């Protein structure tokens, strides 16, 4: 049987990762070797690093790796654009060069060996394979709790995300070609791939601690990511506001009738406390509502400008091919 083996690109965004990159780069290379030896991927598969405007020597390390071994390739963004945009750059730039991509963080937290299972799933017909964490034992209770709440909130707010799946995922070039038509600038990849469709499945793996360096996702950034994810993919919050508005209007209407009746009956008392509470409550709700609506208006503002989602300033040799 002479089936063509898929060419794999492992896409890895890196931001200030000079401590961990020298440790994990050989691990990714080794995984390519294992998969090649098992006859599951093309020997010309690559590890593609996307340097997301690092301020340390990350890009120099990537260039060094590339000089020693052409299986390592790199793209350098012109400035820091954040994890999602860096990943998007890597995926879109490699879609014409390969058959499948696997995106993963460069810190070794996600079990690299799960790639074999992902490729197996692809070979048996799946176009998207989500890597799902089977346990979070190595995370602190706080990180675990906030992360779980994150997924629950996301789903309740009407975005379709795979539970406990971050950005460790196999996506075929075919899916990426369709995905390239999603032109939005506010991107939340893990919520967008389910929208593209195609046959998908999940593989489960253990998540470890970072091998070196420190997390770039403290609580503040995680909340920002959740908020961004929700407002980029769903209008549920606006509906909730409308719902609250309707409920409060109904209550207010009943209150007005009550007040009128009381007034006519001559029982109107100086209701200072109740007035104050009502004004403060409505004021608060109105401000929050305005804020949420403002967030959507801001998103529309950003989308209409259609600015490029990433700008590549440097590429290693092989990644130059499709540059016009
Ligand atoms: N990352 C990036 N740009 C950023 C922040 C992070 O490319 O502005 C990369 C980072 O190098 C890593 C991945 O995104 O490969 C995930 O970041 P991190 O490990 O800090 O997040 P955590 O795993 O703690 O959620
Ligand atoms: Mg990490």
Coordinates of C-alpha atoms and ligand atoms in Angstrom, one line a residue:
X1 CA 0.0 0.0 0.0
X2 CA 1.5 3.3 -1.1
X3 CA -0.3 6.0 0.9
X4 CA 1.3 9.4 0.9
X5 CA 2.3 10.3 4.4
X6 CA 1.1 13.7 5.6
X7 CA 3.6 16.5 6.0
X8 CA 3.4 17.8 9.6
X9 CA 4.2 21.3 10.8
X10 CA 4.4 21.7 14.6
X11 CA 3.5 25.4 15.1
X12 CA 4.8 27.0 18.3
X13 CA 4.3 30.6 19.4
X14 CA 7.2 31.9 21.6
X15 CA 7.3 35.0 23.7
X16 CA 10.4 35.6 25.9
X17 CA 11.1 31.9 26.1
X18 CA 14.9 31.9 26.1
X19 CA 15.0 29.7 29.2
X20 CA 12.7 26.9 28.0
X21 CA 13.3 26.9 24.3
X22 CA 16.7 25.1 24.4
X23 CA 15.1 22.4 26.5
X24 CA 11.9 21.8 24.5
X25 CA 13.2 22.4 21.0
X26 CA 15.1 19.0 21.0
X27 CA 11.9 17.4 22.4
X28 CA 9.8 18.6 19.5
X29 CA 12.6 17.5 17.0
X30 CA 12.6 14.1 18.7
X31 CA 8.9 13.7 18.3
X32 CA 9.2 14.4 14.6
X33 CA 11.8 11.6 14.5
X34 CA 9.6 9.2 16.3
X35 CA 6.6 9.9 14.1
X36 CA 8.8 9.7 10.9
X37 CA 10.3 6.4 12.1
X38 CA 6.8 5.0 12.8
X39 CA 6.0 5.8 9.2
X40 CA 3.2 8.2 10.1
X41 CA 4.5 11.5 8.8
X42 CA 6.6 12.7 5.9
X43 CA 10.3 13.0 6.7
X44 CA 10.2 16.7 5.5
X45 CA 7.9 17.7 8.4
X46 CA 9.0 20.7 10.4
X47 CA 9.0 22.5 13.7
X48 CA 7.9 26.0 13.1
X49 CA 8.6 28.6 15.8
X50 CA 6.8 32.0 15.7
X51 CA 8.7 34.6 17.7
X52 CA 6.0 36.9 19.0
X53 CA 8.2 40.0 19.4
X54 CA 10.3 38.7 22.2
X55 CA 12.5 41.1 24.1
X56 CA 15.1 38.4 25.0
X57 CA 17.2 36.2 22.7
X58 CA 14.4 33.9 21.6
X59 CA 14.7 34.8 17.9
X60 CA 18.5 34.3 18.0
X61 CA 18.0 30.8 19.5
X62 CA 15.5 30.0 16.8
X63 CA 17.9 31.1 14.1
X64 CA 20.6 29.0 15.7
X65 CA 18.4 26.0 15.7
X66 CA 17.6 26.5 12.1
X67 CA 21.3 26.8 11.2
X68 CA 22.0 23.5 12.9
X69 CA 19.0 21.6 11.5
X70 CA 16.6 22.6 8.7
X71 CA 13.8 20.7 10.5
X72 CA 13.5 23.9 12.6
X73 CA 12.0 26.8 10.9
X74 CA 11.0 30.2 12.2
X75 CA 8.9 33.3 11.7
X76 CA 9.5 36.6 13.5
X77 CA 6.6 39.0 14.1
X78 CA 7.4 42.7 13.9
X79 CA 6.2 43.2 17.5
X80 CA 4.4 41.4 20.3
X81 CA 0.9 40.6 19.1
X82 CA -0.2 38.1 21.8
X83 CA -0.4 34.3 21.8
X84 CA -3.5 34.0 19.5
X85 CA -2.2 36.2 16.8
X86 CA 1.2 34.6 16.9
X87 CA -0.4 31.2 16.5
X88 CA -2.6 32.5 13.7
X89 CA 0.5 33.7 11.9
X90 CA 2.1 30.3 12.2
X91 CA -0.9 28.4 11.0
X92 CA -1.7 30.6 8.1
X93 CA 1.9 30.8 6.9
X94 CA 2.3 27.0 7.0
X95 CA -1.0 26.0 5.4
X96 CA 0.4 25.9 1.9
X97 CA 3.5 24.0 2.9
X98 CA 2.0 21.0 4.7
X99 CA -0.9 18.6 5.1
X100 CA -1.4 19.0 8.8
X101 CA -0.4 21.4 11.6
X102 CA -0.2 20.7 15.3
X103 CA -0.2 23.8 17.5
X104 CA 1.3 23.6 20.9
X105 CA 2.9 25.9 23.5
X106 CA 6.7 26.0 23.7
X107 CA 6.9 25.4 27.5
X108 CA 6.5 21.6 27.5
X109 CA 3.4 21.7 29.6
X110 CA 1.3 19.8 27.1
X111 CA 2.4 16.2 26.6
X112 CA 4.3 16.1 23.4
X113 CA 3.7 12.4 23.0
X114 CA 0.0 13.0 22.5
X115 CA 0.9 14.1 18.9
X116 CA 1.2 10.5 17.8
X117 CA -2.4 9.8 18.8
X118 CA -3.5 13.0 17.1
X119 CA -1.8 12.0 13.9
X120 CA -3.5 8.5 14.2
X121 CA -6.9 10.2 14.5
X122 CA -6.1 12.3 11.4
X123 CA -5.0 9.2 9.5
X124 CA -8.3 7.6 10.4
X125 CA -10.3 10.5 9.1
X126 CA -10.5 13.4 11.5
X127 CA -9.7 16.9 10.2
X128 CA -9.4 18.6 13.6
X129 CA -8.2 16.8 16.7
X130 CA -8.5 18.7 20.0
X131 CA -6.0 18.0 22.7
X132 CA -7.9 17.8 26.0
X133 CA -6.3 17.9 29.5
X134 CA -7.4 14.8 31.4
X135 CA -6.3 16.2 34.7
X136 CA -5.0 19.4 36.2
X137 CA -3.3 17.9 39.2
X138 CA 0.0 19.8 38.6
X139 CA -1.8 23.1 38.5
X140 CA -2.4 25.0 41.8
X141 CA -5.9 24.9 43.2
X142 CA -6.4 28.5 42.3
X143 CA -5.3 28.0 38.6
X144 CA -7.5 25.0 38.3
X145 CA -10.5 26.7 39.8
X146 CA -10.1 29.8 37.7
X147 CA -9.5 27.7 34.6
X148 CA -12.6 25.5 35.2
X149 CA -14.7 28.6 35.8
X150 CA -13.4 30.0 32.5
X151 CA -14.7 27.1 30.4
X152 CA -18.1 27.1 32.3
X153 CA -18.5 30.8 31.7
X154 CA -17.5 30.6 28.1
X155 CA -20.1 27.9 27.4
X156 CA -22.8 29.6 29.3
X157 CA -22.2 32.7 27.3
X158 CA -22.9 31.0 24.1
X159 CA -19.4 30.3 22.7
X160 CA -18.8 26.7 21.5
X161 CA -15.5 25.6 23.2
X162 CA -14.2 22.2 23.9
X163 CA -14.0 21.7 27.7
X164 CA -10.4 21.7 29.0
X165 CA -9.0 22.3 25.5
X166 CA -6.6 25.1 25.1
X167 CA -4.6 25.5 21.9
X168 CA -3.0 22.1 21.6
X169 CA -4.7 20.8 18.5
X170 CA -4.2 19.2 15.1
X171 CA -5.7 21.0 12.2
X172 CA -5.5 19.8 8.6
X173 CA -4.4 22.1 5.8
X174 CA -7.8 21.6 4.3
X175 CA -9.5 23.1 7.3
X176 CA -7.0 25.9 7.4
X177 CA -7.8 26.9 3.9
X178 CA -11.4 27.4 4.9
X179 CA -10.4 29.0 8.1
X180 CA -8.4 31.6 6.2
X181 CA -11.7 33.1 5.1
X182 CA -12.5 34.0 8.7
X183 CA -11.2 37.5 8.4
X184 CA -11.9 38.9 11.8
X185 CA -9.2 40.7 13.8
X186 CA -10.6 39.7 17.2
X187 CA -9.6 36.1 17.2
X188 CA -10.2 33.4 19.7
X189 CA -8.9 30.3 17.9
X190 CA -10.3 27.6 20.2
X191 CA -13.8 29.0 19.8
X192 CA -13.4 29.5 16.0
X193 CA -12.3 26.1 14.9
X194 CA -15.6 24.5 16.0
X195 CA -17.3 27.0 13.7
X196 CA -15.4 25.8 10.7
X197 CA -16.8 22.4 11.1
X198 CA -15.4 19.2 9.5
X199 CA -15.0 15.9 11.2
X200 CA -13.4 16.4 14.6
X201 CA -12.4 14.4 17.7
X202 CA -10.4 14.7 20.9
X203 CA -7.4 13.0 22.5
X204 CA -6.7 13.2 26.2
X205 CA -3.4 13.9 27.9
X206 CA -1.9 15.0 31.2
X207 CA -0.8 18.5 31.6
X208 CA 2.6 19.1 33.4
X209 CA 4.2 22.0 35.0
X210 CA 6.2 24.5 32.9
X211 CA 9.7 23.1 32.3
X212 CA 11.3 26.6 32.7
X213 CA 10.4 30.3 32.6
X214 CA 7.1 31.6 33.9
X215 CA 3.5 31.8 32.8
X216 CA 2.3 34.7 30.7
X217 CA -1.3 34.1 31.7
X218 CA -1.9 35.4 35.2
X219 CA -5.6 35.8 36.3
X220 CA -5.8 39.3 34.8
X221 CA -4.9 38.0 31.3
X222 CA -7.1 35.0 31.6
X223 CA -10.1 37.2 32.4
X224 CA -9.2 39.4 29.5
X225 CA -9.1 36.3 27.3
X226 CA -12.5 35.1 28.5
X227 CA -14.0 38.5 28.0
X228 CA -12.5 38.7 24.5
X229 CA -13.5 35.2 23.6
X230 CA -17.1 35.9 24.6
X231 CA -17.5 39.3 23.0
X232 CA -15.8 38.1 19.8
X233 CA -17.9 35.0 19.3
X234 CA -21.3 35.6 20.9
X235 CA -23.9 38.3 21.5
X236 CA -25.3 36.5 24.5
X237 CA -24.2 39.2 27.0
X238 CA -26.2 41.8 25.0
X239 CA -29.2 39.5 25.1
X240 CA -28.8 39.1 28.9
X241 CA -28.7 42.9 29.3
X242 CA -31.9 43.2 27.2
X243 CA -33.5 40.6 29.4
X244 CA -32.5 42.4 32.6
X245 CA -33.7 45.6 31.1
X246 CA -37.1 44.1 30.4
X247 CA -37.4 42.6 33.8
X248 CA -36.5 45.8 35.5
X249 CA -38.9 47.8 33.3
X250 CA -41.8 45.4 34.3
X251 CA -40.9 45.8 38.0
X252 CA -40.6 49.6 37.7
X253 CA -44.0 49.7 35.9
X254 CA -45.6 47.8 38.8
X255 CA -43.9 50.2 41.3
X256 CA -45.2 53.2 39.5
X257 CA -48.8 51.9 39.7
X258 CA -48.2 51.1 43.4
X259 CA -46.9 54.6 44.0
X260 CA -49.8 56.2 42.2
X261 CA -52.3 54.2 44.1
X262 CA -50.6 55.1 47.4
X263 CA -50.5 58.7 46.4
X264 CA -54.2 58.8 45.5
X265 CA -55.0 57.0 48.8
X266 CA -53.0 59.7 50.5
X267 CA -50.5 57.3 52.0
X268 CA -47.4 58.6 50.3
X269 CA -44.5 58.6 52.8
X270 CA -41.1 60.1 52.3
X271 CA -39.4 56.9 50.9
X272 CA -35.8 58.1 51.0
X273 CA -34.1 54.7 51.4
X274 CA -36.1 52.9 48.8
X275 CA -35.6 55.7 46.2
X276 CA -31.9 55.8 46.9
X277 CA -31.5 52.0 46.5
X278 CA -33.5 52.0 43.3
X279 CA -31.5 54.8 41.8
X280 CA -28.2 53.3 42.7
X281 CA -29.2 49.8 41.5
X282 CA -30.4 51.0 38.2
X283 CA -27.4 53.3 37.8
X284 CA -25.0 50.4 38.3
X285 CA -26.8 48.1 35.9
X286 CA -26.9 50.9 33.3
X287 CA -23.2 51.5 33.6
X288 CA -22.3 47.8 33.2
X289 CA -24.7 47.5 30.3
X290 CA -23.1 50.5 28.6
X291 CA -19.7 49.0 29.2
X292 CA -20.7 45.7 27.6
X293 CA -22.3 47.5 24.6
X294 CA -19.2 49.7 24.4
X295 CA -17.1 46.6 24.2
X296 CA -19.0 45.4 21.2
X297 CA -18.9 48.9 19.5
X298 CA -15.1 48.8 20.1
X299 CA -14.9 45.4 18.5
X300 CA -16.8 46.7 15.5
X301 CA -14.5 49.7 15.3
X302 CA -11.4 47.4 15.2
X303 CA -13.0 45.1 12.7
X304 CA -13.9 47.9 10.2
X305 CA -10.3 49.1 10.1
X306 CA -9.3 45.7 8.8
X307 CA -5.7 46.1 10.0
X308 CA -3.4 43.2 9.3
X309 CA -3.5 40.6 12.1
X310 CA 0.2 40.1 12.1
X311 CA 3.2 41.4 10.3
X312 CA 6.2 39.2 9.7
X313 CA 9.6 40.9 9.8
X314 CA 11.9 37.9 9.3
X315 CA 11.7 34.4 8.1
X316 CA 14.0 31.4 8.0
X317 CA 14.9 30.3 4.5
X318 CA 12.2 27.7 3.8
X319 CA 9.4 29.9 5.1
X320 CA 10.3 32.5 2.4
X321 CA 8.9 30.5 -0.5
X322 CA 5.4 31.8 -0.7
X323 CA 6.4 35.4 0.1
X324 CA 5.4 37.5 -3.0
Ligands
LIG1 N1 2.9 33.5 24.1 C1 3.0 34.3 22.9 N2 2.8 35.7 23.0 C2 2.4 36.3 24.2 C3 2.3 35.5 25.4 C4 2.5 34.1 25.3 O1 3.4 33.8 21.9 O2 2.2 37.5 24.2 C5 3.2 32.1 24.0 C6 4.2 31.5 25.0 O3 5.5 31.7 24.6 C7 3.7 30.1 25.1 C8 2.3 30.2 24.9 O4 2.0 31.4 24.3 O5 4.3 29.3 24.1 C9 1.4 30.0 26.2 O6 1.9 30.9 27.2 P1 2.1 30.5 28.7 O7 2.8 29.2 28.8 O8 2.8 31.7 29.3 O9 0.6 30.4 29.2 P2 0.0 29.3 30.2 O10 0.4 28.0 29.7 O11 0.5 29.6 31.6 O12 -1.5 29.5 30.1
LIG2 MG1 2.2 27.4 29.5

